[in-house]
mmCIF file of C-alpha atoms in Angstrom:
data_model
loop_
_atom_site.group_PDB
_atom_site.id
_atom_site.type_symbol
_atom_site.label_atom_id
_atom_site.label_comp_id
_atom_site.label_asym_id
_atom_site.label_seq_id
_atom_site.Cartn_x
_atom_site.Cartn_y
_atom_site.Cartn_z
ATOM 1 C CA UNK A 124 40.553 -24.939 -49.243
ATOM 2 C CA UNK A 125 39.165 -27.726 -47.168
ATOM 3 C CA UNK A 126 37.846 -31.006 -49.458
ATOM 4 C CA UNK A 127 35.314 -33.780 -48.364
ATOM 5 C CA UNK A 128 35.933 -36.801 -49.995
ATOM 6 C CA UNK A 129 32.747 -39.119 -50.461
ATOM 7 C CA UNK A 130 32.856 -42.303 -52.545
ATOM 8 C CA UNK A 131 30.277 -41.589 -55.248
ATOM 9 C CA UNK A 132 28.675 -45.172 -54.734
ATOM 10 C CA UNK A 133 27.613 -47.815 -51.918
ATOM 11 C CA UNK A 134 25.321 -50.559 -51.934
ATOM 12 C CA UNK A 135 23.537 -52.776 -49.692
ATOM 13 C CA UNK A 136 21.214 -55.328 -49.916
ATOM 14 C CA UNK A 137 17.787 -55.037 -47.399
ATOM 15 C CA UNK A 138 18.496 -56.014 -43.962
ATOM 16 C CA UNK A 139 22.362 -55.526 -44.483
ATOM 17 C CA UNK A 140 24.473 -51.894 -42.970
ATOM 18 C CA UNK A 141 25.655 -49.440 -45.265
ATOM 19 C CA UNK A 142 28.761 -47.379 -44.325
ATOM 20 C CA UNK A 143 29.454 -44.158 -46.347
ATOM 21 C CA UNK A 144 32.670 -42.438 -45.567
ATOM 22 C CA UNK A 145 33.441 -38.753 -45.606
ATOM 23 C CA UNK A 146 37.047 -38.521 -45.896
ATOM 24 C CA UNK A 147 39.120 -34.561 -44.977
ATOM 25 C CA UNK A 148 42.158 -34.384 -43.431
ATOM 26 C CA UNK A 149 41.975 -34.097 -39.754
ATOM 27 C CA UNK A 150 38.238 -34.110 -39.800
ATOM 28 C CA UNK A 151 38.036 -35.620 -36.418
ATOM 29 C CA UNK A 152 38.371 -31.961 -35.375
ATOM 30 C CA UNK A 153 35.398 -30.718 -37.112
ATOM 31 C CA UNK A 154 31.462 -31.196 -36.630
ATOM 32 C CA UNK A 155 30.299 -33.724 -39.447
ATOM 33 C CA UNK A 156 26.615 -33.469 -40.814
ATOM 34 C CA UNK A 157 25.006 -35.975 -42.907
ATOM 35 C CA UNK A 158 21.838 -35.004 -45.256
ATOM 36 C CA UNK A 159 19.637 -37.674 -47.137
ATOM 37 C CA UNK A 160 18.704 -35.998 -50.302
ATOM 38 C CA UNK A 161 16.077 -38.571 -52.505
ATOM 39 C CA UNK A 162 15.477 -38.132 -56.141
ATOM 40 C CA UNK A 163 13.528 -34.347 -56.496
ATOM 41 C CA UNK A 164 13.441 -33.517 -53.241
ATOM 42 C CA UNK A 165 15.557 -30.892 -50.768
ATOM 43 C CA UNK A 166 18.257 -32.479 -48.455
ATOM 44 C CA UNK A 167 16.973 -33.620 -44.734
ATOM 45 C CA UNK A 168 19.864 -33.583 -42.276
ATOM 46 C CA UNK A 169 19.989 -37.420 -40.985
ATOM 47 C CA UNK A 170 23.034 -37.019 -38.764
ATOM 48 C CA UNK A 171 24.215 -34.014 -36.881
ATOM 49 C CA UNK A 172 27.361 -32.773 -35.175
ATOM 50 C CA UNK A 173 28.980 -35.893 -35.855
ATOM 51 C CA UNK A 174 26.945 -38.621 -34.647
ATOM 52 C CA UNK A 175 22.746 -36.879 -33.335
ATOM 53 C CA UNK A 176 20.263 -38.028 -34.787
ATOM 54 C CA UNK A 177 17.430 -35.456 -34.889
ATOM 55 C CA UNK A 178 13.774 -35.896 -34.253
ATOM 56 C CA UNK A 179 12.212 -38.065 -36.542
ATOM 57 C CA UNK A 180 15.193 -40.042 -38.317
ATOM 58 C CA UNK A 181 15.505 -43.684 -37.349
ATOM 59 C CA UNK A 182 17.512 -44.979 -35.266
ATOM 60 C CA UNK A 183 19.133 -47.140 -37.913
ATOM 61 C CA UNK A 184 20.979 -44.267 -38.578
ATOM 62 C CA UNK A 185 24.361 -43.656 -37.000
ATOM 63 C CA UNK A 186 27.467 -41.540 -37.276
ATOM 64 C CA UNK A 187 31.224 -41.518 -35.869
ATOM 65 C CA UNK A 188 34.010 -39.789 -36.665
ATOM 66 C CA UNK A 189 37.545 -40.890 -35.984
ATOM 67 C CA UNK A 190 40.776 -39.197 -37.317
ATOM 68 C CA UNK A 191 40.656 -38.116 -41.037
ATOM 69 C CA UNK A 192 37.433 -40.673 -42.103
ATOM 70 C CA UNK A 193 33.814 -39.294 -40.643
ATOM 71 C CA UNK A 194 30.984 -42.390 -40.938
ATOM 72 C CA UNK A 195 27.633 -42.485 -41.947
ATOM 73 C CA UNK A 196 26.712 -46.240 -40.903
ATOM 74 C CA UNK A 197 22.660 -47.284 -42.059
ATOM 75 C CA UNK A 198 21.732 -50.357 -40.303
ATOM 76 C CA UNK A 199 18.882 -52.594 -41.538
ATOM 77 C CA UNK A 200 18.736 -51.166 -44.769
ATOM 78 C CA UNK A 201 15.515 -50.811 -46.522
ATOM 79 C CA UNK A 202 14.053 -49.674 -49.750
ATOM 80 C CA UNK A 203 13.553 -46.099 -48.666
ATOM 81 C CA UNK A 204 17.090 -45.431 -47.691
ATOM 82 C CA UNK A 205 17.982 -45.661 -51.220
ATOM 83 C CA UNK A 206 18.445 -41.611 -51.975
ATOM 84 C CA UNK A 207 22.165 -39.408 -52.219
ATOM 85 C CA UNK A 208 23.636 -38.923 -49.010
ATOM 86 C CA UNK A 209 25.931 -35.798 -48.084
ATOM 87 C CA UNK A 210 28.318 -34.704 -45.669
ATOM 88 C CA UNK A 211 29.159 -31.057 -44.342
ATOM 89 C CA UNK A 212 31.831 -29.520 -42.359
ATOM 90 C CA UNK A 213 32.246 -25.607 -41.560
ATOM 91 C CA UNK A 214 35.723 -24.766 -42.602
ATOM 92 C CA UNK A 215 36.763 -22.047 -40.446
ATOM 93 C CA UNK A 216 40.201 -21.636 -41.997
ATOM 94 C CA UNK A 217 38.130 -19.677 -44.970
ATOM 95 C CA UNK A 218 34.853 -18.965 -43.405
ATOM 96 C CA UNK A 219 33.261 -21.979 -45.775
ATOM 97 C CA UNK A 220 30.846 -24.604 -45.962
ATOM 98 C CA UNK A 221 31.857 -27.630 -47.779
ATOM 99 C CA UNK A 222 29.919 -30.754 -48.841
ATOM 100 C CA UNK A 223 31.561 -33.626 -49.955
ATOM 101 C CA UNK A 224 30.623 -34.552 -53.143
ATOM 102 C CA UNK A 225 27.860 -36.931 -52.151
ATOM 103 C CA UNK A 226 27.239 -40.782 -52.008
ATOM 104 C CA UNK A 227 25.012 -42.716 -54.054
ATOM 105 C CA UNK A 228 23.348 -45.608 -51.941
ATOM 106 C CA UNK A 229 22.036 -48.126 -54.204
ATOM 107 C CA UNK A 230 19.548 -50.855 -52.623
ATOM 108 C CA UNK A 231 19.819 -53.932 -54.176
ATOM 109 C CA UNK B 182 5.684 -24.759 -39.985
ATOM 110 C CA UNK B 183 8.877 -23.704 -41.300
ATOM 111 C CA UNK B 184 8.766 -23.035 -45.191
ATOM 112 C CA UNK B 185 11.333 -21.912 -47.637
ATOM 113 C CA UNK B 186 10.162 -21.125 -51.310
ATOM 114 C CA UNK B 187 12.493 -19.606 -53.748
ATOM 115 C CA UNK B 188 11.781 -17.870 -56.960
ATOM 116 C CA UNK B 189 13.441 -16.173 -59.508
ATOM 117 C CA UNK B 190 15.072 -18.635 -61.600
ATOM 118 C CA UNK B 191 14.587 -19.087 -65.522
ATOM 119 C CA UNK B 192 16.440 -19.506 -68.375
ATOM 120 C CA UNK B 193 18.928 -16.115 -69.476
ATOM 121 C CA UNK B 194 21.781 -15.629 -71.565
ATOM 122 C CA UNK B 195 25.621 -15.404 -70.660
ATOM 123 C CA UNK B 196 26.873 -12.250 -69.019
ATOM 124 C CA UNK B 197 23.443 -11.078 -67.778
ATOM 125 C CA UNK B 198 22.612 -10.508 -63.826
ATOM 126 C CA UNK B 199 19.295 -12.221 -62.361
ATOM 127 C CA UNK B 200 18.527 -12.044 -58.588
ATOM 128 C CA UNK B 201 16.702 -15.162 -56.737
ATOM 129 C CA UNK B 202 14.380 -14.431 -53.294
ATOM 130 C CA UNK B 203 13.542 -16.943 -51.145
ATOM 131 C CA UNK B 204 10.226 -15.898 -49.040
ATOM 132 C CA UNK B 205 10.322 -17.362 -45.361
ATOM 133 C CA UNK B 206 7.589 -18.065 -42.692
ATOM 134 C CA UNK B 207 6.918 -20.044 -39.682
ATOM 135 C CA UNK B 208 10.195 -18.793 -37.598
ATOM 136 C CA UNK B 209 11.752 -16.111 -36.744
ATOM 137 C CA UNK B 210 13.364 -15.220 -39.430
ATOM 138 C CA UNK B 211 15.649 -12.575 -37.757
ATOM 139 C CA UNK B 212 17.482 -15.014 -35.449
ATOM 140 C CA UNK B 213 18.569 -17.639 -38.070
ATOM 141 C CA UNK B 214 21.366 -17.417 -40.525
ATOM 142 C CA UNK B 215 20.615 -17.580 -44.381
ATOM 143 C CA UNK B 216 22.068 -19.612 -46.843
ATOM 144 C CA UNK B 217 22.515 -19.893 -50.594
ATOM 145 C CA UNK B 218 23.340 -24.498 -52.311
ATOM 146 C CA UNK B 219 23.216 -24.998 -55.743
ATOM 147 C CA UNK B 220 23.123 -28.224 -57.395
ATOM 148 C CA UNK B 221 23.823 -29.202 -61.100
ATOM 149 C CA UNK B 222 21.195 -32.005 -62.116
ATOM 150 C CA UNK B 223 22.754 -35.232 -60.873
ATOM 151 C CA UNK B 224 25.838 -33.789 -59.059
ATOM 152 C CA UNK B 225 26.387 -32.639 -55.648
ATOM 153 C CA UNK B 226 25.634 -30.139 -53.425
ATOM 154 C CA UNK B 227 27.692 -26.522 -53.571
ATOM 155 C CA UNK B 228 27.394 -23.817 -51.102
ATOM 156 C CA UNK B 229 27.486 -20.719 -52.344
ATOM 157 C CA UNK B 230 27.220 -18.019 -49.743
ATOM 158 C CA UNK B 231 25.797 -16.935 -46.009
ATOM 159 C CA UNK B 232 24.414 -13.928 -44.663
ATOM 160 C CA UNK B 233 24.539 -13.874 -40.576
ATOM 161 C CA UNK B 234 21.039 -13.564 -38.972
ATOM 162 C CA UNK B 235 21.543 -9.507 -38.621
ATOM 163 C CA UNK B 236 22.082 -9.263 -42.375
ATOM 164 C CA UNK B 237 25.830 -7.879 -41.144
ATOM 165 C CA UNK B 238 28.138 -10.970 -42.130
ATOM 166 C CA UNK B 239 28.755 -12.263 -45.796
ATOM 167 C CA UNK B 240 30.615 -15.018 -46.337
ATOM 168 C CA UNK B 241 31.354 -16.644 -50.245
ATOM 169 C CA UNK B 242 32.405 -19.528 -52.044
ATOM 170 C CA UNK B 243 35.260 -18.533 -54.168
ATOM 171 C CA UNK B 244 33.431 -19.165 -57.151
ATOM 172 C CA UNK B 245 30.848 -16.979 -56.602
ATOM 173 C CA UNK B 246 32.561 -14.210 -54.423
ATOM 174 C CA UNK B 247 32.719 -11.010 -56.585
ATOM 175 C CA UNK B 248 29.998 -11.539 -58.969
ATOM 176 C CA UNK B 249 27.160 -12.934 -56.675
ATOM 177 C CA UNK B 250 25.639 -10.802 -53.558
ATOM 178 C CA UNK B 251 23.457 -11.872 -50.706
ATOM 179 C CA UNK B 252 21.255 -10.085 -48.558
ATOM 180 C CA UNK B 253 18.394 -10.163 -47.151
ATOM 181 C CA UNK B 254 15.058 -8.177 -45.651
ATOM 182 C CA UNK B 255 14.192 -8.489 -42.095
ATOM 183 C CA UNK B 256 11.185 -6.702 -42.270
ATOM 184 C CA UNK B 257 9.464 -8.969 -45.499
ATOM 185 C CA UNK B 258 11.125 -12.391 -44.251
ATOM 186 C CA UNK B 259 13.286 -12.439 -47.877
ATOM 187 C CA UNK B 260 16.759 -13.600 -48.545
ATOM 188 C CA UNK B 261 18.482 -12.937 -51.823
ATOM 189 C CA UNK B 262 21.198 -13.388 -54.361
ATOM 190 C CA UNK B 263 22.011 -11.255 -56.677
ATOM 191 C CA UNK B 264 23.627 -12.887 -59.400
ATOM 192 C CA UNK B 265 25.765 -11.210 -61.946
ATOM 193 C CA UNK B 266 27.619 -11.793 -65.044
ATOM 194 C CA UNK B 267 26.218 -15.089 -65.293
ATOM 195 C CA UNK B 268 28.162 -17.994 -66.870
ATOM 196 C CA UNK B 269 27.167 -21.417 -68.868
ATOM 197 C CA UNK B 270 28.733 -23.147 -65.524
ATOM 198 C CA UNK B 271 26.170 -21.064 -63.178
ATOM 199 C CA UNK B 272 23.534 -23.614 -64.456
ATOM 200 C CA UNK B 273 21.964 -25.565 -61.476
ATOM 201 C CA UNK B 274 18.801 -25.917 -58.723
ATOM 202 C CA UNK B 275 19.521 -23.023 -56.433
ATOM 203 C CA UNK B 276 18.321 -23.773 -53.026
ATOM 204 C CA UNK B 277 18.199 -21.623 -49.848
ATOM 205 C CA UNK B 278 18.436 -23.051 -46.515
ATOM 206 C CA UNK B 279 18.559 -22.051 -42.502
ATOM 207 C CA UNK B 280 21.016 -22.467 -40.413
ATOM 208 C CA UNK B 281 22.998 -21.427 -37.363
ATOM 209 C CA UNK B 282 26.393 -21.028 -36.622
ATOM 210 C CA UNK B 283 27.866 -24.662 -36.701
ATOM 211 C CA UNK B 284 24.943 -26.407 -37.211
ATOM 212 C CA UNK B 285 23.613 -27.986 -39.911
ATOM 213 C CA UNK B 286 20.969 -26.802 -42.216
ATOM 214 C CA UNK B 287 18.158 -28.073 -40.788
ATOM 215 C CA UNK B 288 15.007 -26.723 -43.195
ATOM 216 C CA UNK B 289 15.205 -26.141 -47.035
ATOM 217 C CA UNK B 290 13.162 -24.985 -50.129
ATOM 218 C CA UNK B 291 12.438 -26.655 -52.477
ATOM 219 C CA UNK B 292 14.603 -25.026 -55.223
ATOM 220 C CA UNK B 293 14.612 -22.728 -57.976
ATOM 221 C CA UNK B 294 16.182 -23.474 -61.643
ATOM 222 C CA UNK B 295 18.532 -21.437 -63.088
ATOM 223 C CA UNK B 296 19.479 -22.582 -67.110
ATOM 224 C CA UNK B 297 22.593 -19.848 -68.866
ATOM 225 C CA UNK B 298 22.048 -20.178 -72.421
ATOM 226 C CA UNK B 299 22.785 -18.943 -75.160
#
């Protein structure tokens, strides 16, 4: 079966970018989404289909994806970004969703 | 607005069967696929299982497929899962989310906890 790979920690101090990878082997192939998930709440999808950004999310979030590494890049960091952040890929090989195993973004 | 609010969770023992709903409103329900995430306090997210918009497609995670069942009701907005033969590892936040073929999930509920104790 497919696997995300996510490291399970990134920080950034305010003002500085963030980059959390997503990691599956040719993923450059596949449509990459990114969800924000803070502390007791429900995921929000932050990036879609790779690199769209949906209505409402700031434009200091961006996302690329280039051979077997997809990126979730946070410019300008502030306070509030601090939550989990996860990526998503439909697998069509088994008819699957798969999330990575989610980021940790730690503001310093 | 578009709300998701699952029910149905609790605490039962191993081996026993327990079957979540999540109610819908403010979309057409009819024309979105369904989906079942659970989450273990502190850990990631896991999908679990899809039911196409028409209630005609299933699709599983391997852990799940044979012992858990969606489905869902058209005509009262409801998607569930059936859960059976529960196990200690089946402990988690069960969410349910929309989506559509290839994109993401784009509204959730809120959650519903299921403990497996003994």
């Amino acid at each position: 079966s497919y696997v995300l790979t996510q490291p399970p920690s990134v920080s950034a101090a305010p003002g500085e970018t963030a980059k959390i990878t997503c990691g599956g082997n040719t993923i450059e192939s596949r449509s990459v989404h990114w969800y924000q998930q803070k502390s007791g709440q429900a995921p929000v999808v932050v990036i879609s289909h790779d690199s769209g950004r949906p209505s409402g999310i700031p434009e200091r979030f961006s996302g690329s994806n280039s051979g077997s590494t997809a990126t979730l890049t946070i410019s300008r960091v502030e306070a509030e970004d601090e939550a989990d952040y996860h990526c998503q890929v439909w697998d069509p090989g088994s008819d699957h969703w798969v999330f990575g195993g989610g980021t940790k973004l730690t503001v310093l | 607005q578009v709300r998701l609010v699952e029910s149905g969770g609790g605490v039962v023992q191993p081996g026993t069967s327990l079957r979540l709903s999540c109610a819908a409103s403010g979309f057409s329900f009819s024309t979105y696929d369904l989906d079942w995430v659970r989450q273990v306090p502190g850990k990631g997210l896991e999908w679990l299982a899809v039911v196409s918009y028409d209630g005609v497609i299933e699709y599983y995670a391997d852990s799940v497929r044979g012992r858990f069942t969606i489905s869902r009701d058209n005509s009262k907005h409801i998607l569930y899962l059936q859960m059976n033969n529960l196990r200690f590892e089946d402990t988690a936040l069960y969410f349910c989310a929309r989506s559509r073929v290839g994109s993401p999930f784009d509204h959730w509920g809120r959650g519903t906890l299921l403990t497996v104790s003994s």
